[in-house]
CSV table of C-alpha atoms and ligand atoms in Angstrom, one decimal:
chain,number,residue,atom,x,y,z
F,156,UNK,CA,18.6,-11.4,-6.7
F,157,UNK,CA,21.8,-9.7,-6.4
F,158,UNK,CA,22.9,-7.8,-9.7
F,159,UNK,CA,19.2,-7.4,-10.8
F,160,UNK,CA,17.4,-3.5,-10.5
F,161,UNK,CA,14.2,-2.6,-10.2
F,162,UNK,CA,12.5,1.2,-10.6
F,163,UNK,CA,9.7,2.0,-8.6
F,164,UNK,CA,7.6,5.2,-10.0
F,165,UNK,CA,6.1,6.9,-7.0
F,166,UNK,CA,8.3,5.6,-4.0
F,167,UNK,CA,8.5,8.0,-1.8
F,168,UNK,CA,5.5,7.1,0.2
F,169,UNK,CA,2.8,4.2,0.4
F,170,UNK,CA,2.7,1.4,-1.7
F,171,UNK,CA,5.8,2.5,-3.3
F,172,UNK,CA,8.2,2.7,-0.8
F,173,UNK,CA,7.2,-0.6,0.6
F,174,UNK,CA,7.4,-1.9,-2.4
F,175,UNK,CA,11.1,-0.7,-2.4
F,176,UNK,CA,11.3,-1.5,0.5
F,177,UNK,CA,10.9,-5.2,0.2
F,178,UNK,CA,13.0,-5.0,-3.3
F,179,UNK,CA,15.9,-3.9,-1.3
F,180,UNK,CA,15.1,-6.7,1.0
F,181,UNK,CA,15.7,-9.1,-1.8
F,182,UNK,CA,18.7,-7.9,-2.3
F,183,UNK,CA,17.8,-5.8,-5.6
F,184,UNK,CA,19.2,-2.2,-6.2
F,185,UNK,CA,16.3,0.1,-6.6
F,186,UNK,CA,15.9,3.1,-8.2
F,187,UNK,CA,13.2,5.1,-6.1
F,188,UNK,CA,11.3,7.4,-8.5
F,189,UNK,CA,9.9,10.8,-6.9
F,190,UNK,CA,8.6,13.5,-8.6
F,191,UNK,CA,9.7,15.7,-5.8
F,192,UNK,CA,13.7,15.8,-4.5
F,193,UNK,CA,13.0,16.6,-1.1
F,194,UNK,CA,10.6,13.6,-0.3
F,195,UNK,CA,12.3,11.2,-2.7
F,196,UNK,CA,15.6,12.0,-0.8
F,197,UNK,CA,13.7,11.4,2.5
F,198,UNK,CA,12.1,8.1,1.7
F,199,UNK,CA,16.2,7.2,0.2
F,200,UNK,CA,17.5,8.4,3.5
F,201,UNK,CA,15.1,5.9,5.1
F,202,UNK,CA,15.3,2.9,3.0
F,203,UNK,CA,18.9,3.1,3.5
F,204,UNK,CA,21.6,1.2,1.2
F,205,UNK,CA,20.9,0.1,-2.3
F,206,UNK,CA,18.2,2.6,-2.6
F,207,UNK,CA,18.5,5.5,-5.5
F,208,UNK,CA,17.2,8.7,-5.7
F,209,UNK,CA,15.3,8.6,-9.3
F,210,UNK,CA,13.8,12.4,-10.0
F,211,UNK,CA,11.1,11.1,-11.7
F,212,UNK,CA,7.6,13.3,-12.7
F,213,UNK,CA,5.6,10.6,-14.5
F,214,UNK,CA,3.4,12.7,-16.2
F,215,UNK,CA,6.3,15.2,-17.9
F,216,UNK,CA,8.2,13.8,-21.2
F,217,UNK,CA,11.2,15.5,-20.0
F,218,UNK,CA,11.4,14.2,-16.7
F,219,UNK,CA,10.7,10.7,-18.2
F,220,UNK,CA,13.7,10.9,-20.8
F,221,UNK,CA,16.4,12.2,-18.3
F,222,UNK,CA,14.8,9.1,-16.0
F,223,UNK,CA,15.8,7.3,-18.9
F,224,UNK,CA,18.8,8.0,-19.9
F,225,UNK,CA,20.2,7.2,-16.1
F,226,UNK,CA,19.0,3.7,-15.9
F,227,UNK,CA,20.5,1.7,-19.3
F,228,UNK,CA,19.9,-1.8,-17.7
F,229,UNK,CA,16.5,-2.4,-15.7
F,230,UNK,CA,15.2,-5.5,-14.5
F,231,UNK,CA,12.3,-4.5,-13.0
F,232,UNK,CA,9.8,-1.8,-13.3
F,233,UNK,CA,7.0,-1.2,-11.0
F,234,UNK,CA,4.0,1.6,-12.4
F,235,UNK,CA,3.3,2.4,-9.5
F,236,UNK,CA,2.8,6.2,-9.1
F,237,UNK,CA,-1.5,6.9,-9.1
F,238,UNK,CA,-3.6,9.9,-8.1
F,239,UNK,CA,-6.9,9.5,-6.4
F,240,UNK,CA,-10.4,11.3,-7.7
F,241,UNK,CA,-12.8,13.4,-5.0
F,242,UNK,CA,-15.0,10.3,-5.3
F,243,UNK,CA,-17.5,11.7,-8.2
F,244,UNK,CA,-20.1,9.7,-10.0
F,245,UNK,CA,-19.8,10.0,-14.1
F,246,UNK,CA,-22.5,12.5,-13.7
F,247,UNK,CA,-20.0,15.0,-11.9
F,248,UNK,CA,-17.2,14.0,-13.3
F,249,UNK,CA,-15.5,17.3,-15.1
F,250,UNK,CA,-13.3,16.4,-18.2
F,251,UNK,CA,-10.2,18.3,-16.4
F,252,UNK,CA,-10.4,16.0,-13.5
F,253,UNK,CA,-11.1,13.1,-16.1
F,254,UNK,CA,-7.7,14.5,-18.1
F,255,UNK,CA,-5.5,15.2,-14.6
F,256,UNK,CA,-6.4,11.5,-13.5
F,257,UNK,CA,-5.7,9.9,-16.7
F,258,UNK,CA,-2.5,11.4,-17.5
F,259,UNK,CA,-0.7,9.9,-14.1
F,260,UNK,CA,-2.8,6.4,-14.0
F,261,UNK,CA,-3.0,5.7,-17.6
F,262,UNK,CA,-1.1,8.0,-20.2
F,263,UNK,CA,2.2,8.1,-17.4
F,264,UNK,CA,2.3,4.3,-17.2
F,265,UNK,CA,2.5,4.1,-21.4
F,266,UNK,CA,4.9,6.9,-21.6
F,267,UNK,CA,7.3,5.4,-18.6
F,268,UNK,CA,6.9,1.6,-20.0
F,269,UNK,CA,8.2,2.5,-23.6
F,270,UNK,CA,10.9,5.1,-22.1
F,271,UNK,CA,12.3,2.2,-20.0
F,272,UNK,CA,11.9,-0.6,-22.4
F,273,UNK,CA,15.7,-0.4,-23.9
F,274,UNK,CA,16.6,-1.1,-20.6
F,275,UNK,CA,14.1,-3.7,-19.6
F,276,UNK,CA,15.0,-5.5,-22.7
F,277,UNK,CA,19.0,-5.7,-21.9
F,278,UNK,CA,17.5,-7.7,-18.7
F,279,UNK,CA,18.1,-11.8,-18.6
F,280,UNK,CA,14.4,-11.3,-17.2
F,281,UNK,CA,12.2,-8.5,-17.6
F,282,UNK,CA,9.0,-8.0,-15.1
F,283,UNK,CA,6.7,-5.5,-15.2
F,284,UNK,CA,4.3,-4.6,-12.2
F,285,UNK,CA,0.9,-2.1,-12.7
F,286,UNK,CA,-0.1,-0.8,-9.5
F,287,UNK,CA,-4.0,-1.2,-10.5
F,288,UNK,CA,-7.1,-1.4,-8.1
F,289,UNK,CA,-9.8,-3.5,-7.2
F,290,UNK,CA,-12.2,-0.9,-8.2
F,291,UNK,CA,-11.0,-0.9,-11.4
F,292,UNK,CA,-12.5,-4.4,-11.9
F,293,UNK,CA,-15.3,-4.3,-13.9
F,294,UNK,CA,-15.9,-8.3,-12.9
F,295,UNK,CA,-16.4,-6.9,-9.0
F,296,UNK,CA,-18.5,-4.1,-10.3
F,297,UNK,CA,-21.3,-6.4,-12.3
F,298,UNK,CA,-22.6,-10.0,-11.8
F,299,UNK,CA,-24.0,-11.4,-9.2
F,300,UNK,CA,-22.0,-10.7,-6.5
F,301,UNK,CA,-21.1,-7.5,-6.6
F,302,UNK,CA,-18.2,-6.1,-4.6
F,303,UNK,CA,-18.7,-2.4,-6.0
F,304,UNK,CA,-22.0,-2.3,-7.2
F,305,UNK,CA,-24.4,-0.1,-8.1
F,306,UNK,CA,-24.7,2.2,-4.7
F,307,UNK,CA,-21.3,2.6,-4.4
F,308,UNK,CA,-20.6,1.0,-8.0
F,309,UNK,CA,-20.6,4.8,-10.0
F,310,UNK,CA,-18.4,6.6,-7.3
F,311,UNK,CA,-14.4,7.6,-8.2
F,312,UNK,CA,-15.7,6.8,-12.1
F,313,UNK,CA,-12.5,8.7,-13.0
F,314,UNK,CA,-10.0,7.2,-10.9
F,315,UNK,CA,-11.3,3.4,-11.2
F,316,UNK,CA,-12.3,3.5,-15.3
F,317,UNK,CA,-8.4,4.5,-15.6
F,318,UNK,CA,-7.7,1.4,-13.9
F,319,UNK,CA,-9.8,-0.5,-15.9
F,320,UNK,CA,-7.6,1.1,-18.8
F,321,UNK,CA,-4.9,0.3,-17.2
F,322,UNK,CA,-5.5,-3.5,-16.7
F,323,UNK,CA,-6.3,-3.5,-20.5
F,324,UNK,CA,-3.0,-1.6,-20.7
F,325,UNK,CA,-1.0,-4.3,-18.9
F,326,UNK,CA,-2.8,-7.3,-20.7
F,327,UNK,CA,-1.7,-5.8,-24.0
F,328,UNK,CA,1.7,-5.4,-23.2
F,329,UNK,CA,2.0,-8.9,-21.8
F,330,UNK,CA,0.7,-9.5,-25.1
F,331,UNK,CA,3.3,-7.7,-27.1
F,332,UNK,CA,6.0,-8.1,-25.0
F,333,UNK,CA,8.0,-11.8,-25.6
F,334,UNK,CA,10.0,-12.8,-22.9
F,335,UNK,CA,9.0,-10.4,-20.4
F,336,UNK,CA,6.0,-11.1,-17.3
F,337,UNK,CA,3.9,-8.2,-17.0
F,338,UNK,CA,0.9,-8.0,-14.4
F,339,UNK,CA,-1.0,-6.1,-12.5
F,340,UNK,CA,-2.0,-6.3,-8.6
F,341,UNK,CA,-5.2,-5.5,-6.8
F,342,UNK,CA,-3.3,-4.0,-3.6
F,343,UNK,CA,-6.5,-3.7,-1.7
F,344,UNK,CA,-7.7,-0.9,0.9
F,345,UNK,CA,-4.5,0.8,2.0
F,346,UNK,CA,-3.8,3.7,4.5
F,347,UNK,CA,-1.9,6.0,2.0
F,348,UNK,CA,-1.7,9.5,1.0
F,349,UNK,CA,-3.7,8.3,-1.9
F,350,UNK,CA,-6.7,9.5,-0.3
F,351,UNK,CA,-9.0,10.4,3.1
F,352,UNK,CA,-10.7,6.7,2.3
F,353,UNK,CA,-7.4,4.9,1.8
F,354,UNK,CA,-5.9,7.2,4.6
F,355,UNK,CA,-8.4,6.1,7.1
F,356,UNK,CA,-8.5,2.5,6.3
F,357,UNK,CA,-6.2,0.9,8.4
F,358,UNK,CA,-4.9,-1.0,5.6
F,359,UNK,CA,-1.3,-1.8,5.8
F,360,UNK,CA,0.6,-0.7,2.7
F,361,UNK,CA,3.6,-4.0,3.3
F,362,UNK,CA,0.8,-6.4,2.8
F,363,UNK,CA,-0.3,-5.4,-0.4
F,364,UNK,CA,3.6,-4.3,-1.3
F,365,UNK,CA,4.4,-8.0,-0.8
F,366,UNK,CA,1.9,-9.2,-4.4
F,367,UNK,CA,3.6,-6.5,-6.3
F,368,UNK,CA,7.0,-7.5,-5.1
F,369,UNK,CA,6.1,-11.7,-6.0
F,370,UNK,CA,5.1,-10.4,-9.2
F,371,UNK,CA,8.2,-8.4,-9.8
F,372,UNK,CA,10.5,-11.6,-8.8
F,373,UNK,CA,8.4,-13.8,-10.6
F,374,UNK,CA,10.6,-17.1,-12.0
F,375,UNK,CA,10.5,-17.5,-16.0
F,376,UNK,CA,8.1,-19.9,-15.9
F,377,UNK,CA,5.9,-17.6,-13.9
F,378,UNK,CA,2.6,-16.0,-15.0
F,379,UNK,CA,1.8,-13.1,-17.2
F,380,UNK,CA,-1.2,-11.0,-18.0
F,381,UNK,CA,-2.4,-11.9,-15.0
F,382,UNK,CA,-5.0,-9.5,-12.2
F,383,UNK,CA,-3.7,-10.8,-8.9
F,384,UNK,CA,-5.4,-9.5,-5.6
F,385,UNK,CA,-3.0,-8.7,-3.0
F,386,UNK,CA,-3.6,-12.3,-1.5
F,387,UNK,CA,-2.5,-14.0,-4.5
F,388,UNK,CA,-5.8,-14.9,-5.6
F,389,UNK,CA,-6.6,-14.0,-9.7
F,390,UNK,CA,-9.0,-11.1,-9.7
F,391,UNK,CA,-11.5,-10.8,-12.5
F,392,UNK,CA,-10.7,-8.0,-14.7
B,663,LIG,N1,-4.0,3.0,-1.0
B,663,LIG,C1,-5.0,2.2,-1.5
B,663,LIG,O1,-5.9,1.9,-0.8
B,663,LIG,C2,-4.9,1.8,-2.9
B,663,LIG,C3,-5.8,0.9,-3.4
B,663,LIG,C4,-5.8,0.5,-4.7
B,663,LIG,C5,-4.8,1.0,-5.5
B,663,LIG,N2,-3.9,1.9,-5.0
B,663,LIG,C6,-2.8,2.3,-5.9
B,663,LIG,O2,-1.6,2.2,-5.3
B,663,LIG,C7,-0.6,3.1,-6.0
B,663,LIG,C8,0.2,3.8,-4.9
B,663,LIG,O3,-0.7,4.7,-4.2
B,663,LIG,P1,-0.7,4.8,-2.6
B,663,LIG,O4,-1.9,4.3,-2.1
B,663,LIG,O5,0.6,4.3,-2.1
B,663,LIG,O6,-0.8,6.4,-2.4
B,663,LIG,P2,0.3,7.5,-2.1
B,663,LIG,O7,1.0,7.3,-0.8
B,663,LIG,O8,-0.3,8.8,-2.4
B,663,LIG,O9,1.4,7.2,-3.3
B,663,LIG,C9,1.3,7.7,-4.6
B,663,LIG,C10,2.6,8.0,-5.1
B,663,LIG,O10,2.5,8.4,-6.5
B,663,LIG,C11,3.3,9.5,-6.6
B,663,LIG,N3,2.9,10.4,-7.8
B,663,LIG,C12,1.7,10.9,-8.0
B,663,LIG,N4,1.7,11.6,-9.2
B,663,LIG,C13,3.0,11.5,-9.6
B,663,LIG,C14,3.7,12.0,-10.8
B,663,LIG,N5,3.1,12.8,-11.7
B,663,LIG,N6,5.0,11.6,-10.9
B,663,LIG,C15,5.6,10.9,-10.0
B,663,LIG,N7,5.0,10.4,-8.9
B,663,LIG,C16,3.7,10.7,-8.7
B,663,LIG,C17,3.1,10.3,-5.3
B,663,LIG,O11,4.1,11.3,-5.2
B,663,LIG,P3,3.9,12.6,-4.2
B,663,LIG,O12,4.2,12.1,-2.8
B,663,LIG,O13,4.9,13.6,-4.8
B,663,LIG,O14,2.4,13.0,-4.4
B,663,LIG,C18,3.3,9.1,-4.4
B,663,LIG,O15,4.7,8.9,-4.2
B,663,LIG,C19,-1.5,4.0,-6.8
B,663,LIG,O16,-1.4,3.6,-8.2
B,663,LIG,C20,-2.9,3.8,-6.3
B,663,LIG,O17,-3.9,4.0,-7.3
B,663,LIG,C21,-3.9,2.3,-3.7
């Protein structure tokens, strides 16, 4: 894996600095995207050599393009930067919160993925990685069995419809996209930032780091459009 180079948006804490983490353990150079110097810096200073300081604000055009214009070959690109909801039902979710929520998990992913794609297509072998959810499954919210149904099922409508939209997001690109793998991983509960639930959880962030990082290295005849929970398995979307 030597020569290759990944991006990871958002990896300056979590998911996404595991996820870098383990890159750098393949022996990838990684660009660490932060939205903020000071913790971006930080999380570089930890992960040590072959990691990148990448000012990166997904959600601002113009932090997107200067991204950009720094990174002319790209390998690999992980979408993983994501904002959390207060936990609302549809019924009190405000259209600000909808819009603030949207424009990092959905609108952010589109506007990074066709920033970076001159680079990505200069790669040998091009992998893209969405940082999805679970909850965002609309096959573990209906059916028989459930896993988010309809006690809990309306809860976080914001943050979990936008990674519905996002899994559409990534199947359509896979779609579009010859040559390339792009799917999306299910990273389970994880004690983040992300939020007091995910804080909380006990969840180890490395574990669920390791799918995205499978997925990222995945060989050509690997698969693509595919919802894989942090165990491997194929979620439903
Ligand atoms: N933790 C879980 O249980 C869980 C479960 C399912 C899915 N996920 C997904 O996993 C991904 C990573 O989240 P996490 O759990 O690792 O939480 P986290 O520790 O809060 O990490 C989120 C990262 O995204 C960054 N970010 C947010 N808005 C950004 C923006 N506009 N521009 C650039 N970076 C931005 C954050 O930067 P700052 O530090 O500057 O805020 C942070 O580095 C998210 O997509 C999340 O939805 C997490």
């Amino acid at each position: 894996m030597h020569g290759r180079t990944a991006l990871v948006t958002g990896a300056n804490s979590g998911i996404g600095k595991e996820i870098a983490r383990q890159l750098l353990g393949a022996g990838l150079t990684v660009h660490v995207g932060a939205r903020d110097r000071a913790r971006g810096q930080a999380a570089v200073d930890e992960l040590g050599e072959g990691a990148h300081l990448l000012p990166l604000d997904v959600t601002d055009e113009q932090s997107i393009a200067a991204a950009a214009a720094q990174v002319p070959e790209l390998d690999v690109l992980v979408n993983n930067a994501g904002v959390s909801d207060a936990g609302q039902a549809p019924t009190e979710t405000d259209l600000h919160m909808l819009r603030r929520v949207y424009e990092t998990n959905v609108f952010a992913v589109v506007a990074v993925t066709n920033a970076f794609l001159p680079a990505l297509r200069r790669s040998a072998s091009p992998r893209i990685v969405t940082i999805s959810s679970g909850t965002g499954s609309l096959g573990w919210s209906t059916g028989p069995n459930p896993q988010f149904d309809h006690r809990t099922g309306g809860r976080a409508a914001a943050y979990r419809s936008s990674k519905t939209a996002l899994n559409a997001l990534t199947v359509f690109y896979a779609q579009t996209l010859d040559g390339f793998k792009v799917n999306a991983v299910a990273p389970g509960l994880r004690a983040t930032n992300l939020n007091p639930r995910a804080a909380e959880s006990g969840g180890d962030p490395a574990e669920a780091a390791a799918q995205a990082v499978r997925l990222a290295l995945l060989p050509d005849d690997g698969p693509t459009a595919g919802f894989f929970s942090w165990d491997g398995t194929l979620a439903p979307w």
